[in-house]
Coordinates of C-alpha atoms and ligand atoms in Angstrom, one line a residue:
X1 CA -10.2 -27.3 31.5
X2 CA -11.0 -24.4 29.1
X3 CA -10.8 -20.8 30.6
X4 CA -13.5 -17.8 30.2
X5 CA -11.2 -15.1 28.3
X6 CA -12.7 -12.7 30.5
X7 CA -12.6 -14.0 34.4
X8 CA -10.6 -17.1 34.4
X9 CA -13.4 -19.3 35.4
X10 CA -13.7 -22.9 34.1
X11 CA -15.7 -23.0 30.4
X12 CA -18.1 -26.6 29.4
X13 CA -18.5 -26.3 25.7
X14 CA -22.2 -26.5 24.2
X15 CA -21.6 -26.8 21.0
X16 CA -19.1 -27.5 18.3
X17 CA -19.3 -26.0 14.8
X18 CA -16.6 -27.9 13.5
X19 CA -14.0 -26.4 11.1
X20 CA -15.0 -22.8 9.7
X21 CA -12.9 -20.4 7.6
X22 CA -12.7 -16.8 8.2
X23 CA -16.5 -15.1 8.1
X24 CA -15.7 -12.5 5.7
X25 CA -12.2 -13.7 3.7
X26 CA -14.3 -13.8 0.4
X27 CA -11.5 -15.3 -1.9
X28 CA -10.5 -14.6 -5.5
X29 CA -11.5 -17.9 -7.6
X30 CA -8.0 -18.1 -9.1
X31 CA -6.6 -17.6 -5.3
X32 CA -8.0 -20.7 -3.0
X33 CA -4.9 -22.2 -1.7
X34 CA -3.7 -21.8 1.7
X35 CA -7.6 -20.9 3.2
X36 CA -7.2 -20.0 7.0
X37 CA -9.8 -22.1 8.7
X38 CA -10.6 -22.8 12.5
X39 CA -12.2 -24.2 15.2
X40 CA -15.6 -23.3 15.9
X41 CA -16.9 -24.0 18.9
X42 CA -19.0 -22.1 22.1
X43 CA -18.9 -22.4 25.3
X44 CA -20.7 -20.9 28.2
X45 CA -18.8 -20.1 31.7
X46 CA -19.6 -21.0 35.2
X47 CA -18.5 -18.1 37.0
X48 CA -19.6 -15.3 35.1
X49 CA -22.3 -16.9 32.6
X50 CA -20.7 -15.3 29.6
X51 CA -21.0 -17.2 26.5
X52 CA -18.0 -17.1 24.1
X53 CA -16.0 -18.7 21.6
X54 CA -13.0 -21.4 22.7
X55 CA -11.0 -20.4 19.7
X56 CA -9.7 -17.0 19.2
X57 CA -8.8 -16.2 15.5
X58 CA -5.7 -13.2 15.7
X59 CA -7.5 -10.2 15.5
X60 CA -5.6 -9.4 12.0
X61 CA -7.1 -11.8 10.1
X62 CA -10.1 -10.5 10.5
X63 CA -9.7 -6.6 10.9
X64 CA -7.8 -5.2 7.9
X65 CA -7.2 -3.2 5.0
X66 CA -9.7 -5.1 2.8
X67 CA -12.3 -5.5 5.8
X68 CA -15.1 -5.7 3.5
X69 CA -18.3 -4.8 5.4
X70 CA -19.8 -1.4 4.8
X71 CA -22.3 -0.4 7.2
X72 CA -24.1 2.0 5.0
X73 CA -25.1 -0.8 2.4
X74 CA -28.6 -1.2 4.4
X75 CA -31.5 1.8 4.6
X76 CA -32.5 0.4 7.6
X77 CA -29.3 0.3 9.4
X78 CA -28.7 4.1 8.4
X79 CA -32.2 5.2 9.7
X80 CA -31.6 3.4 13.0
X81 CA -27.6 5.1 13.4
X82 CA -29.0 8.5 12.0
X83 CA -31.7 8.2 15.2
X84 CA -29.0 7.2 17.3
X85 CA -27.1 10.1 16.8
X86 CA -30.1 12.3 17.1
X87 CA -30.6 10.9 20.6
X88 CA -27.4 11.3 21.8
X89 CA -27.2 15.0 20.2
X90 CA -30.0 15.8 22.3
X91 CA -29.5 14.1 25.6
X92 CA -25.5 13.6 26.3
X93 CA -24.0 15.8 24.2
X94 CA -25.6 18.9 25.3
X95 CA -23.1 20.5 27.2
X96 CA -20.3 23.1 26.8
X97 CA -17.6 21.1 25.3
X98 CA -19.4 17.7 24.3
X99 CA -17.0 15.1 22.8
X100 CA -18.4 11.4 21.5
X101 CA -16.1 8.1 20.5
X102 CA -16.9 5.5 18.3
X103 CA -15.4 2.1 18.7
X104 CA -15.6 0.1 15.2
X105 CA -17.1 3.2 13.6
X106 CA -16.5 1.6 10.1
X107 CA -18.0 3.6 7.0
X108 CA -18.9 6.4 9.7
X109 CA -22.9 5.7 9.5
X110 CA -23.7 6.6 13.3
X111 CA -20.7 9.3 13.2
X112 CA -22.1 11.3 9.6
X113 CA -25.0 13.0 11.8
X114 CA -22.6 14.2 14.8
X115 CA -20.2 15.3 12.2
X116 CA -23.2 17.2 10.6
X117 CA -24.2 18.8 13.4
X118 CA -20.4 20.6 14.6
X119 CA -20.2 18.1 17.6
X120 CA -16.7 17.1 18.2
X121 CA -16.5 13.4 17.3
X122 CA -14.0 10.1 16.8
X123 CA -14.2 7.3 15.1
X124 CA -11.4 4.3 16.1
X125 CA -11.6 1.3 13.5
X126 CA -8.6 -0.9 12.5
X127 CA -9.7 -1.9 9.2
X128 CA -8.3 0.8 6.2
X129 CA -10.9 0.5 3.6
X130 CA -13.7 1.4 5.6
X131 CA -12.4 4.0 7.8
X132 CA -11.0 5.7 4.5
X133 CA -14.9 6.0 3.2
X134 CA -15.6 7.5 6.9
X135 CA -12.5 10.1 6.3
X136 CA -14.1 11.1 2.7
X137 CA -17.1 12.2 4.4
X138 CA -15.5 14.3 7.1
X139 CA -15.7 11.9 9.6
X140 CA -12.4 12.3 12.1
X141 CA -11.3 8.5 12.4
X142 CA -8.0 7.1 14.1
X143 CA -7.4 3.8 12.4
X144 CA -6.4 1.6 14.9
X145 CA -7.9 -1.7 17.4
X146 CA -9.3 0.2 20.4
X147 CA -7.9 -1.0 23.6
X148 CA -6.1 0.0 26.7
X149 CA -3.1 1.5 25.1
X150 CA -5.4 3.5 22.2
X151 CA -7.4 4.8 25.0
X152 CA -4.8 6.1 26.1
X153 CA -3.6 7.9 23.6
X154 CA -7.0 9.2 22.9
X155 CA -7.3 10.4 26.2
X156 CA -3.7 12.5 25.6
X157 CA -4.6 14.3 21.9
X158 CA -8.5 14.3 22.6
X159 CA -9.0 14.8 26.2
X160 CA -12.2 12.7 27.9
X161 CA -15.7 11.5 26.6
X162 CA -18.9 12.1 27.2
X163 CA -20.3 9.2 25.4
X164 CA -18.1 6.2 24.2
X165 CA -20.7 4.1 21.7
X166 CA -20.3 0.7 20.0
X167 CA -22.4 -1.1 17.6
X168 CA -21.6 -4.9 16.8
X169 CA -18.0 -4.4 17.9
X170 CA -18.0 -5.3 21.5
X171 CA -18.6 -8.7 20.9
X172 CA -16.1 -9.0 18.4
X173 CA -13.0 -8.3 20.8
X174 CA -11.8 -11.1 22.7
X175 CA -9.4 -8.6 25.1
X176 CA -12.3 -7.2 26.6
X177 CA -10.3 -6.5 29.7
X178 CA -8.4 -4.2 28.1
X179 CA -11.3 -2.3 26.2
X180 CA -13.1 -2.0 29.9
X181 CA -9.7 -0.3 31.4
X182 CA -9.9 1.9 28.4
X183 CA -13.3 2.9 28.8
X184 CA -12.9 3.3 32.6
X185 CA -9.6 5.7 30.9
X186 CA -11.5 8.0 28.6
X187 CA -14.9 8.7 29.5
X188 CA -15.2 11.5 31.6
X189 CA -16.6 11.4 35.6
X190 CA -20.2 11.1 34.5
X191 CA -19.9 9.8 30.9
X192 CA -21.4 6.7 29.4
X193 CA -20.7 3.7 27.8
X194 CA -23.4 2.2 25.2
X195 CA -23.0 -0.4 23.1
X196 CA -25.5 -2.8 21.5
X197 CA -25.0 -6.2 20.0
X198 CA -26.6 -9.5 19.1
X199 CA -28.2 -10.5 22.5
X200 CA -28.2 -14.4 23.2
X201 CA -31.8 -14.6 24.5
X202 CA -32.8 -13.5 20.5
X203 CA -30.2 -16.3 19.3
X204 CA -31.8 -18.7 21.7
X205 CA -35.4 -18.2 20.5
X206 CA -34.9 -18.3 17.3
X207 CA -32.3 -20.6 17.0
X208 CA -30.3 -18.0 14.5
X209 CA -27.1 -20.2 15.4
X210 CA -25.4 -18.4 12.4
X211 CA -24.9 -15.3 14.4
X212 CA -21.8 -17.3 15.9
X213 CA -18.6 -17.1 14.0
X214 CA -15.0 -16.0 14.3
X215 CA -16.4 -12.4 14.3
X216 CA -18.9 -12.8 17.1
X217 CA -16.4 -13.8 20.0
X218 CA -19.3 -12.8 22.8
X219 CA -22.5 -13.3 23.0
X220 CA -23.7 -11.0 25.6
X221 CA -26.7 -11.2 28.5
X222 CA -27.3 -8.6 30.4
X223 CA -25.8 -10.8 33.2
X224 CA -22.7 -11.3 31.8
X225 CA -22.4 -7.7 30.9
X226 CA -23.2 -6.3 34.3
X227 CA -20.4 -9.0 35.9
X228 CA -17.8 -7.7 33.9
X229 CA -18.3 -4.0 34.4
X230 CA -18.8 -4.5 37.8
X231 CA -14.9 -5.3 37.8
X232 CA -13.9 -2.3 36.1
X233 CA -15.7 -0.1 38.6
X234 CA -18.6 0.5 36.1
X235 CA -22.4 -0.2 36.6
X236 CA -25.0 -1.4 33.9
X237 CA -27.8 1.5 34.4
X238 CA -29.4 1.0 31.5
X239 CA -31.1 -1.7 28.4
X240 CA -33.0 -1.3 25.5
X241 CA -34.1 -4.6 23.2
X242 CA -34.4 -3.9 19.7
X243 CA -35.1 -5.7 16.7
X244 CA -32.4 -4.8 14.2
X245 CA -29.8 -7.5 13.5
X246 CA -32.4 -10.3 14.2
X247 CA -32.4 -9.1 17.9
X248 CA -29.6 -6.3 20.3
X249 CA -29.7 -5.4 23.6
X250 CA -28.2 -1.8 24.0
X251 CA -26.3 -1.5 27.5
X252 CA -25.3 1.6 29.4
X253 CA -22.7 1.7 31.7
X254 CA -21.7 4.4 33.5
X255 CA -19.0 4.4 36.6
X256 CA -20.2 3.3 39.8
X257 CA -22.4 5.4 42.1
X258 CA -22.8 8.4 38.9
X259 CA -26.3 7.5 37.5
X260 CA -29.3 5.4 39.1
X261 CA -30.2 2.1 37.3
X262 CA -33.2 2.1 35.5
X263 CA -35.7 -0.4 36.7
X264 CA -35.2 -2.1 33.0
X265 CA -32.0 -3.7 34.2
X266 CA -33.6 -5.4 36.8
X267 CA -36.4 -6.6 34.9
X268 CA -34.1 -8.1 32.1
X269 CA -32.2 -9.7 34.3
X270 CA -34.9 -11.2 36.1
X271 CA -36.2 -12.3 32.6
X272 CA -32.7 -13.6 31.8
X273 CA -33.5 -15.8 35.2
X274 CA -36.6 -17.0 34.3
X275 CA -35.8 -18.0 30.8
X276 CA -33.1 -20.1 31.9
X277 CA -30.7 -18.1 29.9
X278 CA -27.5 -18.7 32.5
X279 CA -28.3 -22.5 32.5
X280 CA -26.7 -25.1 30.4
X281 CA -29.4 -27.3 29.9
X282 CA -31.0 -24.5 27.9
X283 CA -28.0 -23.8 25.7
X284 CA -27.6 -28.0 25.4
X285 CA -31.1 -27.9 23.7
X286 CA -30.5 -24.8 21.3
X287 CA -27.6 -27.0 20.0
X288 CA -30.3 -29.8 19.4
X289 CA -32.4 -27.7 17.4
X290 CA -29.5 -26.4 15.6
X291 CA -28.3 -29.9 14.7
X292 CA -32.3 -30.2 13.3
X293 CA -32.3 -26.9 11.6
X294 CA -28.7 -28.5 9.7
X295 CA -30.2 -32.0 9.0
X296 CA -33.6 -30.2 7.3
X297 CA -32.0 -27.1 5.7
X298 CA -29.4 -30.0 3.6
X299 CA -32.3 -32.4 2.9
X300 CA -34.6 -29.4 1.0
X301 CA -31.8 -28.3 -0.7
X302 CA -30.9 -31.7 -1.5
X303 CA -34.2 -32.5 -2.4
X304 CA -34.8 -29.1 -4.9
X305 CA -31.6 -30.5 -6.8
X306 CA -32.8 -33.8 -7.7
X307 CA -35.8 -32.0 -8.8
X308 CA -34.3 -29.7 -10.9
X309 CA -34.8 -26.8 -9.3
X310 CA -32.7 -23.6 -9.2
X311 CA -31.5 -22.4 -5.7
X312 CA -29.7 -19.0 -5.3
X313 CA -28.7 -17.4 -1.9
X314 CA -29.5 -13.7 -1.4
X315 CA -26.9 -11.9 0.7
X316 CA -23.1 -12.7 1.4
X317 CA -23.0 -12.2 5.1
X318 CA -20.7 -13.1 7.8
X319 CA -23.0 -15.1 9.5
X320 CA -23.8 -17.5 6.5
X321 CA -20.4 -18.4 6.5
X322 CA -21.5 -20.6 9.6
X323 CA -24.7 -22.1 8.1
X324 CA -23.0 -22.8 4.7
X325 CA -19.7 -24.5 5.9
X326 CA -21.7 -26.3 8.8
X327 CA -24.2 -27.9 6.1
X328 CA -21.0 -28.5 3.8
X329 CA -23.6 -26.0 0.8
X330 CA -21.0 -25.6 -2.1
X331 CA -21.8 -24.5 -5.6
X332 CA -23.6 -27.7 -6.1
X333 CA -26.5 -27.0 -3.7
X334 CA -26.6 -23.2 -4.3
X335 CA -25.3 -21.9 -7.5
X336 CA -24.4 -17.9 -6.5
X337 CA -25.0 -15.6 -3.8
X338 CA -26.1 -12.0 -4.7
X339 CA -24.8 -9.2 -2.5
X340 CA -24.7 -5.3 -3.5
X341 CA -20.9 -5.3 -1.6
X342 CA -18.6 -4.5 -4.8
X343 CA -15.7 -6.0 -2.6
X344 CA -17.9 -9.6 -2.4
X345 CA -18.6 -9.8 -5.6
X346 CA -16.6 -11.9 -8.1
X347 CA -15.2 -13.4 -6.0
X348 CA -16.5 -16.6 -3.8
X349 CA -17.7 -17.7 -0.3
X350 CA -15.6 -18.4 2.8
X351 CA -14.9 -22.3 2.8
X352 CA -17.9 -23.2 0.6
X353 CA -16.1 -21.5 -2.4
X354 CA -20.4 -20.3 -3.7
X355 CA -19.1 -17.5 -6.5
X356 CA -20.7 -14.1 -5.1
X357 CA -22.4 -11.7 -7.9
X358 CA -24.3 -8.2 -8.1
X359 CA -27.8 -8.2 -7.0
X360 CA -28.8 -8.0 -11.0
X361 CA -27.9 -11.2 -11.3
X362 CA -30.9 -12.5 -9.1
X363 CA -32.9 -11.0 -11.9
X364 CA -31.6 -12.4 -14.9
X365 CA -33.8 -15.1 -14.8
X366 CA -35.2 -15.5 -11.2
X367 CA -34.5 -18.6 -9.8
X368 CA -36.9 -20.9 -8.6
X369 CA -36.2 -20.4 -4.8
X370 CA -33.5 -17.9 -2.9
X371 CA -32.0 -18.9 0.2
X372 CA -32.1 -15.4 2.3
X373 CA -29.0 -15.6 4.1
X374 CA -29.2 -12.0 5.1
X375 CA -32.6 -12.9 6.9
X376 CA -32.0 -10.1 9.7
X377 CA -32.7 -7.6 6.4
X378 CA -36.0 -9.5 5.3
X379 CA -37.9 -6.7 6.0
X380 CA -35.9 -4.5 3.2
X381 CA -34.8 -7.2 1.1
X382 CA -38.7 -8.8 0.9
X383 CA -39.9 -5.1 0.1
X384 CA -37.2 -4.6 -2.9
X385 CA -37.8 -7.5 -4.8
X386 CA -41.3 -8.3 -4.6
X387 CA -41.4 -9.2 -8.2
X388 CA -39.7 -12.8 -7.2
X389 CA -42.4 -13.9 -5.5
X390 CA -44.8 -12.5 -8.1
X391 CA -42.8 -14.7 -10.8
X392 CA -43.5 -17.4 -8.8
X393 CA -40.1 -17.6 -6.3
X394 CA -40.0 -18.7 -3.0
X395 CA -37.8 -17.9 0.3
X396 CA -36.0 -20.3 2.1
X397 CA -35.3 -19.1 5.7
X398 CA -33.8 -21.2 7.8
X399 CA -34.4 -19.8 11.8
X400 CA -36.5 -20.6 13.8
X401 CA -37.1 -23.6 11.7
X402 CA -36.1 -24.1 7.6
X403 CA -39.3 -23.2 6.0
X404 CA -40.4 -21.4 2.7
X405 CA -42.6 -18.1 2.0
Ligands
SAM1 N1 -20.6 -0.2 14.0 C1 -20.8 -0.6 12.7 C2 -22.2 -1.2 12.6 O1 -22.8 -1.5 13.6 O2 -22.6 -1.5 11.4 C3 -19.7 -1.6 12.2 C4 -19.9 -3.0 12.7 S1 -18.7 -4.1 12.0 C5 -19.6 -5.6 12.1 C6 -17.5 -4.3 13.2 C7 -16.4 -3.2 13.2 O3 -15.6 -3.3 14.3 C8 -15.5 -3.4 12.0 O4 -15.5 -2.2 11.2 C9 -14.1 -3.7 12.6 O5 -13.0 -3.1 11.9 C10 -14.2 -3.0 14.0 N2 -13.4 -3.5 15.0 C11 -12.9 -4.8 15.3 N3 -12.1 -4.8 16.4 C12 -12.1 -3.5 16.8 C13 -11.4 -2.8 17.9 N4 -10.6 -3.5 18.8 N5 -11.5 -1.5 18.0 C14 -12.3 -0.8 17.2 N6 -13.0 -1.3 16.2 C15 -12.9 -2.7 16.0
TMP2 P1 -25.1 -8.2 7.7 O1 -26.2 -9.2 8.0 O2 -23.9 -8.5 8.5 O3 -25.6 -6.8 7.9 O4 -24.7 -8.3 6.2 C1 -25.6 -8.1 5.2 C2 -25.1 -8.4 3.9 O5 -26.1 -8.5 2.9 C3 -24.0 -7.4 3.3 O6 -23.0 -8.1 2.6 C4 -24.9 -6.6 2.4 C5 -25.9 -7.5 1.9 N1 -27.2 -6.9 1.5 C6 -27.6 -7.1 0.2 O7 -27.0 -7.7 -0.6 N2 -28.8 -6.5 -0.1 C7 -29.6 -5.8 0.8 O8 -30.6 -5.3 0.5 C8 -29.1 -5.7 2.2 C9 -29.9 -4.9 3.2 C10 -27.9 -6.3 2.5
ZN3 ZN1 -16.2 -16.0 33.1

């Protein structure tokens, strides 16, 4: 039987992705051979209800030098950090000697406002491109996997936290039992843990089945998350839904007995109850619509083809890595993907080998439809090229169901 990485407990798979390459090894064309590929599959546990994936990919496969996901590339994402920041600045980080870390602080977009404002600050991210960019803009960063041992060390040449912060990083480590000792390590007696994330009750309702891939090891309730602090000593006091990403809970966790939780825990969780979110009936029947979601998303593309049409795909993003190697899409079906990421572009798509090109390219001549892979960015990306539809192009989205607008 299949054990939760977190608590041991025994794990019933609900469904199986089948065989899926690295989310974000975009490959040179020339460079195919030897492809890492994997396993996908999720499973939800009985002990703790925490949803995970059965296969872990090593952590340096994914995390690297050439880790090629900026977080700056989207306004939205920046505004939301920037107000981030400002919140924390004017809450937690108040006091005489305030001191903030940032797990998986990437380019440094939350980070750039502390750093701004004079408040002592660190970034810890293992991958070497991006933590470079944060560097260059005066961002202190430690490149390096948080964990136990980093802690640590942070601990010794830093001294303790007031606020330790996360944004979709948490659910990318597998060893979360050695980021909670860590945590428990460095913040200070009445410091706070935050960290927000893709929630499952978002990917449940909508279906967005793509936000699972190697990358996305968790997929977080508040249930599961208050179970595993609770072993570390810590509380959840506090959530916050929001829509960014296609849907995140924010936690706060603070150590046991320091701060009062907010009646918003309760009321998640109890909404977490209702909705069946712990039960594997209701996970059993998001796999059946995502099997459906598959079956229609390959007939309309297969359908636009015999009629001639052109399909392009708007935005290479880790998550379409699922939806494109679980449909088996390949150059045939969609003919590029446009992404502003310099590091995407000329080269092509994880497993389905779709070359990836600048965002001109979508222009020079529209196609007849554009496959929004980077649907948790419609918002922007609908706004900024509003002169598709006016030539007469149409969206494909694919969650909740595969429809065109
Ligand atoms: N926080 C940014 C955001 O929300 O846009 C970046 C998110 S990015 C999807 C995930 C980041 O987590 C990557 O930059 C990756 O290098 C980093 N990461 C992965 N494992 C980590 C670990 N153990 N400790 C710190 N960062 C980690
Ligand atoms: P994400 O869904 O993980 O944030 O990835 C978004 C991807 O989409 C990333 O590669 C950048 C790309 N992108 C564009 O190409 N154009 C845009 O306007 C936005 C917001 C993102
Ligand atoms: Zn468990």
């Amino acid at each position: 039987m299949p054990e939760c990485r977190t608590c041991g407990g025994a794990l019933t798979e609900v469904y199986d992705f089948g065989r899926q390459p690295l989310s974000d090894a975009f490959l040179e064309p020339d460079k195919l051979e030897g492809e890492f590929f994997y396993r996908l599959t999720v499973g939800m546990c009985g002990a703790c209800t925490m949803v995970q994936l059965m296969e872990e990919v090593p952590r340096d496969k994914m995390f690297h030098e050439d880790y090629p996901y900026y977080s700056s590339g989207s306004e939205v994402m920046r505004k939301h950090f920037e107000h981030t920041a400002r919140a924390f600045l004017d809450t937690e980080l108040t006091g005489p000697d305030p001191f903030i870390v940032e797990i998986g602080s990437n380019d440094g977009v939350m980070l750039k406002a502390i750093a701004d404002a004079g408040v002592k600050h660190l970034g810890v991210d293992p991958s070497g491109a991006v933590t470079e960019r944060a560097r260059s803009k005066g961002i202190r960063t430690r490149t390096a996997f948080f964990e136990e041992s980093e802690a640590l060390a942070v601990v010794a040449a830093e001294g303790n936290a007031d606020v330790i912060f996360a944004a979709n990083t948490i659910c990318h480590i597998p060893y979360l039992d050695s980021i909670f000792r860590g945590v428990a390590a460095l913040l200070k007696p009445n410091g706070i843990f935050v960290f927000e994330d893709p929630y499952l009750g978002d990917i449940v309702e909508r279906a967005s089945f793509d936000q699972i891939y190697d990358e996305h090891f968790y997929l977080f309730t508040a249930r599961a998350v208050r179970n595993m602090a609770r072993r570390f000593g810590l509380e959840l006091v506090d959530v916050e839904h929001f829509g960014v990403h296609g849907g995140e809970v924010r936690y706060t966790i603070a150590r046991q007995g320091a701060r009062e939780p907010k009646p918003a825990v309760e009321e998640l969780l109890a909404e977490e109850d209702a909705r069946g979110l712990a039960q594997l009936s209701t996970l059993e029947e998001f796999g059946m619509r995502v099997t459906a979601i598959k079956d229609d998303l390959v007939t309309l593309l297969t359908k636009l083809r015999y009629e001639g049409k052109r399909v392009v795909a708007y935005g290479a993003t880790a998550k379409s890595a699922t939806v494109a190697n679980l449909c088996g899409l390949g150059p045939d079906l969609v003919e590029f993907v446009c992404d502003i990421t310099p590091q995407k572009q000329n080269r092509v798509t994880p497993g389905s080998h779709i070359p990836v090109r600048g965002p001109e390219a979508f222009r020079d001549p529209y196609p007849d439809y554009a496959l929004l892979f980077a649907w948790n960015h419609a918002d922007e990306i609908l706004a900024k090229e509003q002169e598709f539809r006016r030539n007469g192009g149409k969206w494909i989205l694919y969650v909740p169901d595969v429809h065109t607008v």
